[in-house]
mmCIF file of C-alpha atoms in Angstrom:
data_model
loop_
_atom_site.group_PDB
_atom_site.id
_atom_site.type_symbol
_atom_site.label_atom_id
_atom_site.label_comp_id
_atom_site.label_asym_id
_atom_site.label_seq_id
_atom_site.Cartn_x
_atom_site.Cartn_y
_atom_site.Cartn_z
ATOM 1 C CA MET A 1 162.178 28.819 241.205
ATOM 2 C CA ALA A 2 163.085 30.046 244.276
ATOM 3 C CA GLY A 3 159.593 30.790 245.792
ATOM 4 C CA ARG A 4 158.333 27.354 244.294
ATOM 5 C CA ASP A 5 158.843 25.424 248.114
ATOM 6 C CA ASP A 6 157.039 27.707 249.950
ATOM 7 C CA GLU A 7 153.909 26.720 247.619
ATOM 8 C CA TYR A 8 151.512 24.656 249.657
ATOM 9 C CA ASP A 9 148.193 23.792 251.058
ATOM 10 C CA PHE A 10 149.270 21.640 253.757
ATOM 11 C CA LEU A 11 152.369 21.631 256.435
ATOM 12 C CA PHE A 12 152.965 18.941 258.607
ATOM 13 C CA LYS A 13 155.744 18.461 260.575
ATOM 14 C CA VAL A 14 156.385 14.683 261.456
ATOM 15 C CA VAL A 15 159.681 12.831 263.900
ATOM 16 C CA LEU A 16 161.787 10.177 263.463
ATOM 17 C CA ILE A 17 162.004 8.519 266.781
ATOM 18 C CA GLY A 18 164.005 5.443 268.067
ATOM 19 C CA ASP A 19 166.451 4.346 268.751
ATOM 20 C CA SER A 20 170.695 5.087 267.537
ATOM 21 C CA GLY A 21 171.674 2.820 264.628
ATOM 22 C CA VAL A 22 168.026 2.060 263.236
ATOM 23 C CA GLY A 23 168.327 3.195 260.272
ATOM 24 C CA LYS A 24 166.393 7.252 261.026
ATOM 25 C CA SER A 25 168.397 9.744 258.776
ATOM 26 C CA ASN A 26 168.853 7.221 256.420
ATOM 27 C CA LEU A 27 164.429 6.839 255.424
ATOM 28 C CA LEU A 28 165.012 10.966 255.598
ATOM 29 C CA SER A 29 167.817 11.200 252.778
ATOM 30 C CA ARG A 30 165.936 8.559 251.055
ATOM 31 C CA PHE A 31 162.969 10.380 251.107
ATOM 32 C CA THR A 32 163.863 13.634 250.787
ATOM 33 C CA ARG A 33 166.928 13.135 247.972
ATOM 34 C CA ASN A 34 167.200 9.314 247.233
ATOM 35 C CA GLU A 35 170.253 9.256 248.643
ATOM 36 C CA PHE A 36 171.937 6.716 250.890
ATOM 37 C CA ASN A 37 175.115 6.734 252.504
ATOM 38 C CA LEU A 38 176.359 3.329 253.871
ATOM 39 C CA GLU A 39 179.151 5.633 255.747
ATOM 40 C CA SER A 40 176.217 8.402 257.715
ATOM 41 C CA LYS A 41 177.297 9.164 261.669
ATOM 42 C CA SER A 42 174.906 8.954 264.614
ATOM 43 C CA THR A 43 172.650 12.075 264.072
ATOM 44 C CA ILE A 44 173.949 14.846 266.970
ATOM 45 C CA GLY A 45 170.832 16.937 268.075
ATOM 46 C CA VAL A 46 168.515 17.318 265.168
ATOM 47 C CA GLU A 47 168.520 18.042 262.104
ATOM 48 C CA PHE A 48 165.321 17.347 259.318
ATOM 49 C CA ALA A 49 164.480 18.091 255.454
ATOM 50 C CA THR A 50 161.293 18.446 253.681
ATOM 51 C CA ARG A 51 159.924 17.225 250.688
ATOM 52 C CA SER A 52 156.504 17.815 248.795
ATOM 53 C CA ILE A 53 153.740 15.402 247.543
ATOM 54 C CA GLN A 54 150.100 15.806 246.447
ATOM 55 C CA VAL A 55 146.801 14.015 247.978
ATOM 56 C CA ASP A 56 143.489 14.577 245.957
ATOM 57 C CA ASN A 57 144.764 17.678 244.153
ATOM 58 C CA ARG A 58 146.905 19.199 247.343
ATOM 59 C CA THR A 59 150.513 20.355 248.572
ATOM 60 C CA ILE A 60 150.717 18.398 251.429
ATOM 61 C CA LYS A 61 154.718 19.456 252.416
ATOM 62 C CA ALA A 62 156.742 17.527 255.100
ATOM 63 C CA GLN A 63 158.874 18.624 256.577
ATOM 64 C CA ILE A 64 160.853 15.336 258.196
ATOM 65 C CA TRP A 65 162.521 16.236 261.393
ATOM 66 C CA ASP A 66 164.577 13.477 262.199
ATOM 67 C CA THR A 67 166.352 13.268 266.191
ATOM 68 C CA ALA A 68 168.294 11.961 268.054
ATOM 69 C CA GLY A 69 168.450 8.046 268.838
ATOM 70 C CA GLN A 70 171.335 8.698 271.990
ATOM 71 C CA GLU A 71 170.221 8.224 275.667
ATOM 72 C CA ARG A 72 172.544 12.227 276.307
ATOM 73 C CA TYR A 73 170.284 13.885 273.909
ATOM 74 C CA ARG A 74 166.095 12.728 274.972
ATOM 75 C CA ALA A 75 166.023 15.797 276.633
ATOM 76 C CA ILE A 76 165.986 18.242 273.633
ATOM 77 C CA THR A 77 164.696 16.256 271.205
ATOM 78 C CA SER A 78 161.355 15.617 273.277
ATOM 79 C CA ALA A 79 161.054 19.239 272.195
ATOM 80 C CA TYR A 80 161.061 17.583 268.960
ATOM 81 C CA TYR A 81 157.391 16.628 269.667
ATOM 82 C CA ARG A 82 155.846 19.423 270.371
ATOM 83 C CA GLY A 83 153.271 20.569 267.116
ATOM 84 C CA ALA A 84 154.232 16.905 265.401
ATOM 85 C CA VAL A 85 151.731 15.023 263.487
ATOM 86 C CA GLY A 86 152.570 12.742 262.769
ATOM 87 C CA ALA A 87 155.364 10.252 264.491
ATOM 88 C CA LEU A 88 157.673 7.623 262.812
ATOM 89 C CA LEU A 89 159.164 5.424 264.895
ATOM 90 C CA VAL A 90 161.953 2.922 263.942
ATOM 91 C CA TYR A 91 163.391 0.238 264.792
ATOM 92 C CA ASP A 92 166.158 -2.481 263.282
ATOM 93 C CA ILE A 93 164.652 -6.067 262.210
ATOM 94 C CA ALA A 94 167.613 -7.466 262.850
ATOM 95 C CA LYS A 95 168.651 -5.672 266.201
ATOM 96 C CA HIS A 96 166.026 -7.026 268.555
ATOM 97 C CA MET A 97 166.458 -4.487 271.123
ATOM 98 C CA THR A 98 165.943 -2.357 268.956
ATOM 99 C CA TYR A 99 162.347 -2.733 269.037
ATOM 100 C CA GLU A 100 161.509 -4.244 272.982
ATOM 101 C CA ASN A 101 163.315 -0.334 273.110
ATOM 102 C CA VAL A 102 160.036 0.970 270.809
ATOM 103 C CA GLU A 103 157.707 0.552 273.397
ATOM 104 C CA ARG A 104 159.240 2.881 275.788
ATOM 105 C CA TRP A 105 159.981 5.447 272.661
ATOM 106 C CA LEU A 106 156.175 4.643 272.107
ATOM 107 C CA LYS A 107 155.412 6.121 276.079
ATOM 108 C CA GLU A 108 157.450 8.870 275.694
ATOM 109 C CA LEU A 109 156.098 10.038 272.342
ATOM 110 C CA ARG A 110 152.388 9.900 274.174
ATOM 111 C CA ASP A 111 153.470 11.546 276.751
ATOM 112 C CA HIS A 112 155.084 14.936 274.961
ATOM 113 C CA ALA A 113 153.116 15.169 271.712
ATOM 114 C CA ASP A 114 149.593 15.667 270.646
ATOM 115 C CA SER A 115 146.596 13.161 271.336
ATOM 116 C CA ASN A 116 146.202 13.155 267.853
ATOM 117 C CA ILE A 117 149.834 11.618 266.505
ATOM 118 C CA VAL A 118 149.747 9.989 263.337
ATOM 119 C CA ILE A 119 152.182 7.291 264.239
ATOM 120 C CA MET A 120 153.716 4.113 262.679
ATOM 121 C CA LEU A 121 155.493 1.491 263.389
ATOM 122 C CA VAL A 122 158.519 0.900 261.009
ATOM 123 C CA GLY A 123 160.665 -1.782 260.854
ATOM 124 C CA ASN A 124 163.388 -0.630 258.858
ATOM 125 C CA LYS A 125 166.441 -2.694 257.290
ATOM 126 C CA SER A 126 164.719 -5.583 256.001
ATOM 127 C CA ASP A 127 167.294 -6.601 253.043
ATOM 128 C CA LEU A 128 169.020 -7.934 256.273
ATOM 129 C CA ARG A 129 166.304 -10.878 255.820
ATOM 130 C CA HIS A 130 169.443 -13.278 256.461
ATOM 131 C CA LEU A 131 169.411 -11.550 259.934
ATOM 132 C CA ARG A 132 166.479 -11.234 261.068
ATOM 133 C CA SER A 133 165.660 -11.201 264.796
ATOM 134 C CA VAL A 134 162.148 -9.615 265.058
ATOM 135 C CA PRO A 135 159.114 -11.550 263.427
ATOM 136 C CA THR A 136 156.994 -9.979 261.115
ATOM 137 C CA GLU A 137 153.534 -11.207 262.637
ATOM 138 C CA GLU A 138 155.463 -9.978 266.550
ATOM 139 C CA SER A 139 154.884 -5.642 265.509
ATOM 140 C CA LYS A 140 152.215 -6.458 263.095
ATOM 141 C CA HIS A 141 150.727 -7.923 267.028
ATOM 142 C CA PHE A 142 152.134 -4.911 268.825
ATOM 143 C CA ALA A 143 151.066 -2.166 266.320
ATOM 144 C CA GLU A 144 146.843 -3.106 266.202
ATOM 145 C CA GLN A 145 147.459 -3.448 269.597
ATOM 146 C CA ASN A 146 148.613 0.481 269.921
ATOM 147 C CA ASN A 147 146.592 1.493 267.715
ATOM 148 C CA LEU A 148 149.711 1.984 265.267
ATOM 149 C CA SER A 149 150.222 1.077 261.247
ATOM 150 C CA PHE A 150 153.019 -0.616 260.704
ATOM 151 C CA ILE A 151 154.986 -1.395 257.311
ATOM 152 C CA GLU A 152 158.541 -2.720 257.114
ATOM 153 C CA THR A 153 161.115 -0.791 254.890
ATOM 154 C CA SER A 154 164.529 -0.379 253.255
ATOM 155 C CA ALA A 155 166.368 2.559 253.021
ATOM 156 C CA LEU A 156 169.481 0.838 251.901
ATOM 157 C CA ASP A 157 167.687 -0.368 248.643
ATOM 158 C CA SER A 158 164.374 1.768 248.616
ATOM 159 C CA THR A 159 161.589 -1.168 249.474
ATOM 160 C CA ASN A 160 158.355 1.162 250.721
ATOM 161 C CA VAL A 161 159.720 3.918 252.480
ATOM 162 C CA GLU A 162 158.148 6.457 250.039
ATOM 163 C CA GLN A 163 154.689 4.263 250.989
ATOM 164 C CA ALA A 164 155.279 4.755 254.630
ATOM 165 C CA PHE A 165 156.165 8.721 254.247
ATOM 166 C CA THR A 166 153.014 8.543 251.662
ATOM 167 C CA HIS A 167 150.613 6.894 254.322
ATOM 168 C CA ILE A 168 150.846 8.647 256.944
ATOM 169 C CA LEU A 169 151.105 11.914 254.919
ATOM 170 C CA THR A 170 148.289 10.927 254.123
ATOM 171 C CA ALA A 171 147.337 9.801 257.098
ATOM 172 C CA ILE A 172 147.472 12.540 258.894
ATOM 173 C CA TYR A 173 145.481 14.638 256.113
ATOM 174 C CA ARG A 174 142.721 12.889 256.360
ATOM 175 C CA ASN A 175 142.115 13.172 259.858
ATOM 176 C CA ILE A 176 143.035 16.871 259.509
ATOM 177 C CA SER A 177 140.039 17.206 256.416
ATOM 178 C CA ALA A 178 138.173 15.702 258.756
ATOM 179 C CA ARG A 179 138.032 18.084 261.770
ATOM 180 C CA PRO A 180 134.547 20.080 261.796
ATOM 181 C CA THR A 181 135.911 22.175 263.733
ATOM 182 C CA GLU A 182 138.784 22.846 261.511
ATOM 183 C CA PRO A 183 137.702 25.038 258.531
ATOM 184 C CA ASP A 184 140.805 26.975 257.244
ATOM 185 C CA PRO A 185 143.063 24.355 255.213
ATOM 186 C CA ASN A 186 146.331 25.139 256.964
ATOM 187 C CA PRO A 187 147.177 23.410 260.283
ATOM 188 C CA LEU A 188 147.670 25.695 263.360
ATOM 189 C CA PRO A 189 150.549 27.668 263.451
ATOM 190 C CA HIS A 190 151.802 26.026 265.669
ATOM 191 C CA LEU A 191 152.590 23.699 262.991
ATOM 192 C CA SER A 192 154.666 25.691 260.988
ATOM 193 C CA VAL A 193 157.202 27.218 263.379
ATOM 194 C CA GLN A 194 160.656 25.623 263.589
ATOM 195 C CA PRO A 195 161.789 25.284 267.027
ATOM 196 C CA ASN A 196 164.459 28.398 267.384
ATOM 197 C CA PHE A 197 167.084 25.460 268.217
ATOM 198 C CA PRO A 198 170.128 24.084 267.227
ATOM 199 C CA GLN A 199 169.748 22.133 263.076
ATOM 200 C CA SER A 200 171.718 21.022 260.669
ATOM 201 C CA GLY A 201 170.673 19.730 257.105
ATOM 202 C CA GLY A 202 167.913 21.912 256.129
ATOM 203 C CA SER A 203 165.174 21.518 253.169
ATOM 204 C CA THR A 204 165.062 19.954 249.669
ATOM 205 C CA LYS A 205 163.368 21.481 246.218
ATOM 206 C CA PRO A 206 160.142 19.164 245.932
ATOM 207 C CA SER A 207 158.977 17.041 244.401
ATOM 208 C CA CYS A 208 156.030 15.505 244.435
ATOM 209 C CA CYS A 209 154.124 12.275 243.668
ATOM 210 C CA GLY A 210 150.585 10.641 244.141
ATOM 211 C CA GLY A 211 148.448 10.184 247.042
ATOM 212 C CA LEU A 212 148.106 6.388 247.978
#
């Protein structure tokens, strides 16, 4: 059983970015462990977890990094963009300022990450409908303008969390598979190397779900 976590066809590094308090850590824990913590504290530095899914009978292992949203950690978290092939850019639908800051996060991501990175805009906390301050159509329009996919989620009640991660992992897989210069089904070595920076958290045993 101990070796099963190493059985995969692809290893994709995905980063969660966005302002502090938008629910990045709970999206991570909901997808990888099916857990939600109402008392979760702000992430210090970075943490990561893993989960595997099946796409086209291939095992896709996602290594998902939760980067701290506080300004004082931005310098260190920018290093974690290296090697990332996917990013979930998260805001809180009930806090318009977190949506306004999406443009800055997107610029930082594009400054530091690979140009082929797959990006999904995620409006989290969709359960707070009565407090909504960011219209869905406004976010959809922004996503279309910036060539991003878009989804609204709730880590609290699990709405669209599975779909969000599965969609981005499938999109990454399609991109990698379509590259004629990538005959090896495994990602480039730097995509699977864990940077030697301090972190908390760890990997979970993989569980599988169907591809989109």
